[in-house]
Amino acid sequence: MKLIFLGPPGAGKGTIATRLAEDEGIPHISTGDIFRENIRNQTELGKKVKAILDSGDLVPDELTVELVKDRVAQPDAAGGFILDGFPRTVPQADALADFAPVDKVLNFVLDEEEIVRRLSGRRVHKPSGRTYHVLFAPPKVEGKDDETGEDLIIRDDDQPEAIKNRLAVYEKQTAPLIEYYNSRGLLTDIDSAPAPDEVYKAVRTELGLA
Ligand code: AMP
């Protein structure tokens, strides 16, 4: 099962992908998570991409494509994988079609007002990467990590200006992939408005796993 999860930031792709990957025993490959981990660990890659992520712009295609190409070549991805946040541009999609063609593309659909509501409520415990949401998954104590009691922060790319930019980048660079995969007969829409359990059920049904 080689899948792409497509959709705007904040549509819940990561949450659903994490769960499906665990249940099906295939890797969840999130380029955003890989970049953020490199930033946390202050690697060369992390230093190169930090300002780009903070602003909400896209990391250059060549760099991102190489990263994913290496990752899907790992043995754990031989039986399938979920790509979350990749591809995000037509050149990335063209490259992927050469090195790892996928079986299906799920397009997570959510209106802009709800996207902004979801993104602006996200809180993160920076050292661990644990995430919370003020509305949907609040910490036990407001503003504090459940396990360490340390402060939670708002990711730079969840600040209002960056959110606006990420949505604009999505519309311009990534939304064309909807037509790209639709015309290849690979795309299915998934309504992301319901609660995660319901969205997850719809995804399993769509994949013939229910
Ligand atoms: P995400 O967590 O998927 O929203 O990704 C966070 C950030 O990582 C994005 O705003 C981009 O700066 C960068 N990023 C993630 N995936 C890609 C990609 N496929 N191409 C370029 N930049 C990416």
Short mmCIF file of C-alpha atoms and ligand atoms in Angstrom, two decimals:
data_model
loop_
_atom_site.label_atom_id
_atom_site.label_comp_id
_atom_site.label_asym_id
_atom_site.label_seq_id
_atom_site.Cartn_x
_atom_site.Cartn_y
_atom_site.Cartn_z
CA MET A 1 0.00 0.00 0.00
CA LYS A 2 1.80 3.07 -1.27
CA LEU A 3 -0.15 6.17 -0.36
CA ILE A 4 -0.01 9.93 -0.55
CA PHE A 5 -1.94 12.05 1.93
CA LEU A 6 -2.64 15.33 0.19
CA GLY A 7 -4.38 18.39 1.61
CA PRO A 8 -3.83 21.76 3.22
CA PRO A 9 -1.88 22.21 6.43
CA GLY A 10 -4.10 21.62 9.44
CA ALA A 11 -6.41 19.13 7.72
CA GLY A 12 -5.34 16.35 10.10
CA LYS A 13 -3.26 14.32 7.65
CA GLY A 14 -0.56 13.73 10.25
CA THR A 15 -2.96 12.42 12.89
CA ILE A 16 -4.63 9.98 10.52
CA ALA A 17 -1.33 8.92 8.94
CA THR A 18 0.23 8.16 12.32
CA ARG A 19 -2.69 5.92 13.23
CA LEU A 20 -2.92 4.12 9.91
CA ALA A 21 0.84 3.54 9.80
CA GLU A 22 0.75 1.98 13.24
CA ASP A 23 -2.25 -0.24 12.49
CA GLU A 24 -0.90 -1.41 9.13
CA GLY A 25 2.78 -1.66 10.07
CA ILE A 26 4.04 0.66 7.37
CA PRO A 27 6.14 3.80 7.84
CA HIS A 28 4.58 7.24 8.07
CA ILE A 29 6.91 9.50 6.13
CA SER A 30 6.29 13.15 6.97
CA THR A 31 8.75 15.53 5.34
CA GLY A 32 7.69 18.25 7.79
CA ASP A 33 8.52 15.95 10.75
CA ILE A 34 11.88 15.03 9.21
CA PHE A 35 12.77 18.69 8.72
CA ARG A 36 11.64 19.61 12.25
CA GLU A 37 13.65 16.75 13.77
CA ASN A 38 16.74 17.96 11.92
CA ILE A 39 16.13 21.49 13.21
CA ARG A 40 15.76 20.20 16.79
CA ASN A 41 19.00 18.24 16.47
CA GLN A 42 20.74 21.18 14.80
CA THR A 43 22.04 19.08 11.89
CA GLU A 44 23.44 20.66 8.72
CA LEU A 45 20.10 20.05 7.02
CA GLY A 46 18.28 21.56 9.99
CA LYS A 47 20.37 24.73 9.83
CA LYS A 48 19.74 25.02 6.11
CA VAL A 49 15.95 24.75 6.34
CA LYS A 50 15.06 26.44 9.65
CA ALA A 51 14.30 29.92 8.26
CA ILE A 52 12.30 28.40 5.41
CA LEU A 53 10.08 26.41 7.77
CA ASP A 54 9.63 29.37 10.12
CA SER A 55 8.28 31.48 7.26
CA GLY A 56 6.02 28.78 5.85
CA ASP A 57 7.75 28.72 2.46
CA LEU A 58 8.76 25.46 0.78
CA VAL A 59 12.17 23.80 1.00
CA PRO A 60 13.73 23.53 -2.50
CA ASP A 61 12.50 20.58 -4.56
CA GLU A 62 15.92 18.95 -5.15
CA LEU A 63 16.68 18.77 -1.46
CA THR A 64 13.24 17.44 -0.53
CA VAL A 65 13.15 14.91 -3.36
CA GLU A 66 16.56 13.47 -2.40
CA LEU A 67 15.43 13.13 1.20
CA VAL A 68 12.27 11.22 0.29
CA LYS A 69 14.04 9.10 -2.31
CA ASP A 70 16.50 7.91 0.36
CA ARG A 71 13.74 7.34 2.88
CA VAL A 72 11.49 5.20 0.66
CA ALA A 73 14.53 3.12 -0.32
CA GLN A 74 14.89 1.95 3.32
CA PRO A 75 13.88 -1.68 3.93
CA ASP A 76 10.94 -0.80 6.18
CA ALA A 77 9.25 0.97 3.26
CA ALA A 78 9.49 -1.98 0.87
CA GLY A 79 5.95 -3.16 1.66
CA GLY A 80 4.38 0.27 1.49
CA PHE A 81 4.39 3.72 3.05
CA ILE A 82 2.31 6.80 3.71
CA LEU A 83 3.70 10.06 2.37
CA ASP A 84 2.39 12.99 4.39
CA GLY A 85 3.30 16.45 3.14
CA PHE A 86 5.09 15.15 0.05
CA PRO A 87 4.80 15.80 -2.86
CA ARG A 88 3.94 19.49 -2.55
CA THR A 89 4.82 20.67 -6.06
CA VAL A 90 4.40 19.27 -9.57
CA PRO A 91 8.18 18.69 -9.98
CA GLN A 92 8.16 16.68 -6.73
CA ALA A 93 5.20 14.63 -8.01
CA ASP A 94 6.98 13.99 -11.32
CA ALA A 95 10.11 12.84 -9.47
CA LEU A 96 8.11 10.55 -7.20
CA ALA A 97 6.39 8.94 -10.19
CA ASP A 98 9.87 7.88 -11.36
CA PHE A 99 11.32 6.49 -8.15
CA ALA A 100 8.23 5.24 -6.25
CA PRO A 101 4.84 5.30 -8.02
CA VAL A 102 1.93 5.23 -5.57
CA ASP A 103 -1.33 3.25 -5.57
CA LYS A 104 -3.62 5.93 -4.23
CA VAL A 105 -3.83 9.57 -3.23
CA LEU A 106 -6.21 10.61 -0.46
CA ASN A 107 -7.11 14.30 -0.64
CA PHE A 108 -8.10 15.66 2.80
CA VAL A 109 -10.64 18.43 2.30
CA LEU A 110 -11.30 21.18 4.85
CA ASP A 111 -12.53 24.78 4.51
CA GLU A 112 -10.20 27.66 5.24
CA GLU A 113 -11.95 28.94 8.37
CA GLU A 114 -11.62 25.56 10.07
CA ILE A 115 -7.99 25.20 8.92
CA VAL A 116 -7.08 28.48 10.61
CA ARG A 117 -8.97 27.48 13.77
CA ARG A 118 -7.07 24.22 13.96
CA LEU A 119 -3.63 25.65 13.19
CA SER A 120 -3.84 28.62 15.52
CA GLY A 121 -4.73 26.41 18.51
CA ARG A 122 -1.74 24.10 18.18
CA ARG A 123 0.80 24.10 21.03
CA VAL A 124 4.10 22.24 21.14
CA HIS A 125 6.52 20.98 23.78
CA LYS A 126 9.67 21.83 21.91
CA PRO A 127 12.19 19.38 23.44
CA SER A 128 10.02 16.30 22.76
CA GLY A 129 7.91 17.45 19.81
CA ARG A 130 4.71 16.51 21.70
CA THR A 131 1.76 18.49 20.35
CA TYR A 132 -1.47 19.65 21.95
CA HIS A 133 -4.43 21.71 20.84
CA VAL A 134 -6.18 24.27 23.03
CA LEU A 135 -9.59 23.07 21.76
CA PHE A 136 -9.19 19.44 20.70
CA ALA A 137 -6.36 18.03 22.82
CA PRO A 138 -5.63 20.41 25.69
CA PRO A 139 -2.81 19.69 28.15
CA LYS A 140 -3.79 18.86 31.74
CA VAL A 141 -2.44 22.23 32.88
CA GLU A 142 -2.87 25.15 30.51
CA GLY A 143 0.36 26.01 28.69
CA LYS A 144 2.35 23.14 30.25
CA ASP A 145 3.58 19.80 28.93
CA ASP A 146 1.80 16.82 30.57
CA GLU A 147 4.96 14.80 31.15
CA THR A 148 7.56 17.38 32.13
CA GLY A 149 5.48 20.38 33.23
CA GLU A 150 7.61 22.56 30.96
CA ASP A 151 6.19 25.44 28.91
CA LEU A 152 4.38 24.84 25.62
CA ILE A 153 5.06 27.15 22.71
CA ILE A 154 3.36 28.16 19.47
CA ARG A 155 5.42 26.95 16.50
CA ASP A 156 6.86 29.84 14.47
CA ASP A 157 5.01 28.51 11.44
CA ASP A 158 1.72 28.52 13.39
CA GLN A 159 1.97 32.28 14.01
CA PRO A 160 -0.79 34.16 12.12
CA GLU A 161 1.46 35.61 9.39
CA ALA A 162 3.09 32.25 8.71
CA ILE A 163 -0.30 30.49 8.62
CA LYS A 164 -1.46 32.95 5.99
CA ASN A 165 1.68 32.31 3.97
CA ARG A 166 1.40 28.51 4.28
CA LEU A 167 -2.16 28.63 2.96
CA ALA A 168 -1.14 30.86 0.06
CA VAL A 169 1.78 28.53 -0.75
CA TYR A 170 -0.58 25.56 -0.58
CA GLU A 171 -3.06 27.14 -3.00
CA LYS A 172 -0.39 28.15 -5.48
CA GLN A 173 2.06 25.24 -5.39
CA THR A 174 0.27 22.20 -3.94
CA ALA A 175 -3.41 22.50 -4.90
CA PRO A 176 -2.54 21.85 -8.59
CA LEU A 177 -1.65 18.30 -7.50
CA ILE A 178 -5.36 17.62 -6.96
CA GLU A 179 -5.94 17.84 -10.71
CA TYR A 180 -2.59 16.14 -11.39
CA TYR A 181 -3.61 12.99 -9.51
CA ASN A 182 -7.29 13.19 -10.42
CA SER A 183 -6.43 13.09 -14.12
CA ARG A 184 -4.34 9.98 -13.45
CA GLY A 185 -7.29 8.26 -11.75
CA LEU A 186 -5.53 8.07 -8.37
CA LEU A 187 -7.38 10.65 -6.28
CA THR A 188 -10.14 10.26 -3.69
CA ASP A 189 -11.50 13.07 -1.51
CA ILE A 190 -11.79 12.57 2.24
CA ASP A 191 -13.93 15.00 4.23
CA SER A 192 -11.71 16.18 7.10
CA ALA A 193 -14.37 18.14 8.98
CA PRO A 194 -15.60 15.30 11.27
CA ALA A 195 -13.80 14.13 14.41
CA PRO A 196 -10.58 12.13 13.86
CA ASP A 197 -12.20 8.74 14.65
CA GLU A 198 -14.77 9.28 11.95
CA VAL A 199 -12.22 10.50 9.40
CA TYR A 200 -10.06 7.48 10.20
CA LYS A 201 -12.99 5.12 9.58
CA ALA A 202 -13.69 6.78 6.23
CA VAL A 203 -10.04 6.34 5.27
CA ARG A 204 -10.03 2.63 6.15
CA THR A 205 -13.24 2.10 4.19
CA GLU A 206 -11.79 3.91 1.20
CA LEU A 207 -8.68 1.70 1.32
CA GLY A 208 -10.74 -1.49 1.59
CA LEU A 209 -9.48 -2.12 5.15
CA ALA A 210 -12.74 -1.67 7.07
P1 AMP B 1 4.22 20.25 7.38
O1 AMP B 1 4.49 19.77 8.76
O2 AMP B 1 3.93 19.15 6.41
O3 AMP B 1 3.18 21.34 7.33
O4 AMP B 1 5.59 20.90 6.85
C1 AMP B 1 6.20 21.97 7.54
C2 AMP B 1 7.12 22.74 6.61
O5 AMP B 1 8.16 21.87 6.13
C3 AMP B 1 6.48 23.31 5.37
O6 AMP B 1 5.83 24.57 5.62
C4 AMP B 1 7.70 23.47 4.46
O7 AMP B 1 8.49 24.58 4.85
C5 AMP B 1 8.50 22.21 4.78
N1 AMP B 1 8.09 21.08 3.93
C6 AMP B 1 7.46 19.94 4.32
N2 AMP B 1 7.26 19.12 3.28
C7 AMP B 1 7.76 19.75 2.20
C8 AMP B 1 7.84 19.43 0.82
N3 AMP B 1 7.33 18.27 0.33
N4 AMP B 1 8.44 20.32 -0.02
C9 AMP B 1 8.95 21.46 0.44
N5 AMP B 1 8.89 21.86 1.74
C10 AMP B 1 8.31 21.01 2.61
#
